[in-house]
mmCIF file of C-alpha atoms in Angstrom:
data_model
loop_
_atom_site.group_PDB
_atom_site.id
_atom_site.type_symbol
_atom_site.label_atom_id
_atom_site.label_comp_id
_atom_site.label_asym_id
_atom_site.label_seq_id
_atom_site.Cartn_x
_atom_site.Cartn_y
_atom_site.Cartn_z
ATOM 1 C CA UNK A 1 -29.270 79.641 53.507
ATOM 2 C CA UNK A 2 -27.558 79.528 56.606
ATOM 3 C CA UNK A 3 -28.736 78.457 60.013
ATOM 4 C CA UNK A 4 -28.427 81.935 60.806
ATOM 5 C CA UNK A 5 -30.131 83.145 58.009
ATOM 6 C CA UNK A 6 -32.961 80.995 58.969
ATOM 7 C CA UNK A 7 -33.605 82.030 62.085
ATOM 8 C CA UNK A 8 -32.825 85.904 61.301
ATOM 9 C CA UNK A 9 -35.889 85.252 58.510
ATOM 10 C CA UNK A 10 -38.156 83.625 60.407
ATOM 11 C CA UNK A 11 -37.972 86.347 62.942
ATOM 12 C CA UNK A 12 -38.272 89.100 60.590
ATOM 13 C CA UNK A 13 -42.010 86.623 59.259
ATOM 14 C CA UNK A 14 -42.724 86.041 63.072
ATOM 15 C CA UNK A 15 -42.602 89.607 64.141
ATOM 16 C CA UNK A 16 -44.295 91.021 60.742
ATOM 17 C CA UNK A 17 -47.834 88.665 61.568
ATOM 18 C CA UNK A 18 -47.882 89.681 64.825
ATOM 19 C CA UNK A 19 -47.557 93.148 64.432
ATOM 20 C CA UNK A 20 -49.977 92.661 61.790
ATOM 21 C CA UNK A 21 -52.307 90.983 64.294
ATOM 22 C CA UNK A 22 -52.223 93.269 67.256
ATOM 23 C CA UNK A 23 -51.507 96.883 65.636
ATOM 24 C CA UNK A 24 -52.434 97.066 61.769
ATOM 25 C CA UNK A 25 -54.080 94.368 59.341
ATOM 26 C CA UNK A 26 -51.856 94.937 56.443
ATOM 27 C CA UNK A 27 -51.620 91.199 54.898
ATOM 28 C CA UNK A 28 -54.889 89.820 53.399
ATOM 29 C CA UNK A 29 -55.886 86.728 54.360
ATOM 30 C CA UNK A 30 -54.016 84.591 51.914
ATOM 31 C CA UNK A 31 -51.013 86.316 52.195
ATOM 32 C CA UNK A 32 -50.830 85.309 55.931
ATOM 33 C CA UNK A 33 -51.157 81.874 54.499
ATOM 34 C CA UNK A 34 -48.289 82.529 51.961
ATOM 35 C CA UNK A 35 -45.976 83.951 55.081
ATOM 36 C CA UNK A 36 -46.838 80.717 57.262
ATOM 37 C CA UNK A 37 -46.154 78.246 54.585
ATOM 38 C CA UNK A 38 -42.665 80.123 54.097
ATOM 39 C CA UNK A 39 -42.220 79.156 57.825
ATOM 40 C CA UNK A 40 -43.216 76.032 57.549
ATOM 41 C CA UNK A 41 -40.734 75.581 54.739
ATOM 42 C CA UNK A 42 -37.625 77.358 56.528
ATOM 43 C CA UNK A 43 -38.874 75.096 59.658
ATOM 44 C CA UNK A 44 -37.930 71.891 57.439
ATOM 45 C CA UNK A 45 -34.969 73.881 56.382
ATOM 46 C CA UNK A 46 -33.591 74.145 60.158
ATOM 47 C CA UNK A 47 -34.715 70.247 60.648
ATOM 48 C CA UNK A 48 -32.771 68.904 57.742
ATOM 49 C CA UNK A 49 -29.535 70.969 58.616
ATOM 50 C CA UNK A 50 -30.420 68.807 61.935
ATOM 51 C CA UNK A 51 -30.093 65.763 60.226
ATOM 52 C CA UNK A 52 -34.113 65.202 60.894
ATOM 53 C CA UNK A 53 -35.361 65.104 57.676
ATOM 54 C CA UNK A 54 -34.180 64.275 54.522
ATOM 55 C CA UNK A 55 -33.718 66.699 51.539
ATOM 56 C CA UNK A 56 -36.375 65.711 49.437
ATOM 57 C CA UNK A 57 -39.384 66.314 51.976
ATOM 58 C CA UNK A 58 -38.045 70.152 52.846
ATOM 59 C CA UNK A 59 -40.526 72.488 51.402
ATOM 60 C CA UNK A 60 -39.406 75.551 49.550
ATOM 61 C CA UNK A 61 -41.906 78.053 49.316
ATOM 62 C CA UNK A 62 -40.388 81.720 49.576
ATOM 63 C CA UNK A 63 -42.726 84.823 50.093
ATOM 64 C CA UNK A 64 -39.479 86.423 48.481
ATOM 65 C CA UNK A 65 -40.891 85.567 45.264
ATOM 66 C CA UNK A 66 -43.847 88.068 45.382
ATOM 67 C CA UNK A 67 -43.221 91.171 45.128
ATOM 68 C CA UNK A 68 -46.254 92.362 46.330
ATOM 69 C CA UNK A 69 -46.258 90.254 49.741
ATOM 70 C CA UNK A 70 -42.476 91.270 50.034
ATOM 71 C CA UNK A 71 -43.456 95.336 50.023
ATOM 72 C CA UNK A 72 -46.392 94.894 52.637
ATOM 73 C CA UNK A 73 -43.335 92.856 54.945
ATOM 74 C CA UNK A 74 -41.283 95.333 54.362
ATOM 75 C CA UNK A 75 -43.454 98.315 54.958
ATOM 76 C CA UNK A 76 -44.681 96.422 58.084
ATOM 77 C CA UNK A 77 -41.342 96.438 59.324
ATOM 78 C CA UNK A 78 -40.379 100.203 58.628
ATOM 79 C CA UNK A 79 -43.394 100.922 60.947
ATOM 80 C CA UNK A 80 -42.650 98.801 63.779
ATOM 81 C CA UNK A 81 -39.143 100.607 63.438
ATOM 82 C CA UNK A 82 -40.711 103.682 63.078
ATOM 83 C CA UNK A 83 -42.699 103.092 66.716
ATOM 84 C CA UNK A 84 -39.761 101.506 68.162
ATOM 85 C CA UNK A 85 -42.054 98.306 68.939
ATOM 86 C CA UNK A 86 -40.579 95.011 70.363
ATOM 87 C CA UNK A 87 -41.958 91.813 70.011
ATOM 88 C CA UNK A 88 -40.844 88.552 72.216
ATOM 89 C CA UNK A 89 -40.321 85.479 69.971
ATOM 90 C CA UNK A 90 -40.651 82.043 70.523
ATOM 91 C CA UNK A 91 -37.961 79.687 71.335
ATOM 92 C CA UNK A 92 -37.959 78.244 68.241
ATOM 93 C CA UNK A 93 -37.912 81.286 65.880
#
């Protein structure tokens, strides 16, 4: 992955938890756990294309690889299109 498709995913994780948070709990607990550590992961991504971390300590966790996380990110997404909702991000995301 690009830097650009590193930011453009953790966007698309950023705005999916809080849309689940304020408008319609569609991740379970753990799969809001799963989401995060993908962050956290694409986070070390961003700081080793920054030259601030080496290679070996940059988690990899996708949420990509379930399927059933994947559909509930995707479906979250479809309604906040469907609403025409707009979230503000952080800086860093």
């Amino acid at each position: 992955m690009d830097e650009n498709e590193i930011q453009s995913r953790l966007l698309y994780l950023h705005t999916a938890l809080q849309y689940d948070t304020q408008y319609n709990k569609k991740l379970t607990l753990v799969e809001r756990i799963f989401v995060n550590q993908e962050r956290g992961g694409l986070f070390d991504c961003l700081n080793y294309l920054h030259g601030e971390l080496d290679r070996d300590d940059v988690r990899t966790q996708l949420v990509e690889q379930s399927e059933i996380i994947n559909k509930k990110l995707n479906k979250i997404h479809a309604d906040i299109n469907k609403n025409n909702l707009h979230f503000e991000s952080s800086k860093n995301e």
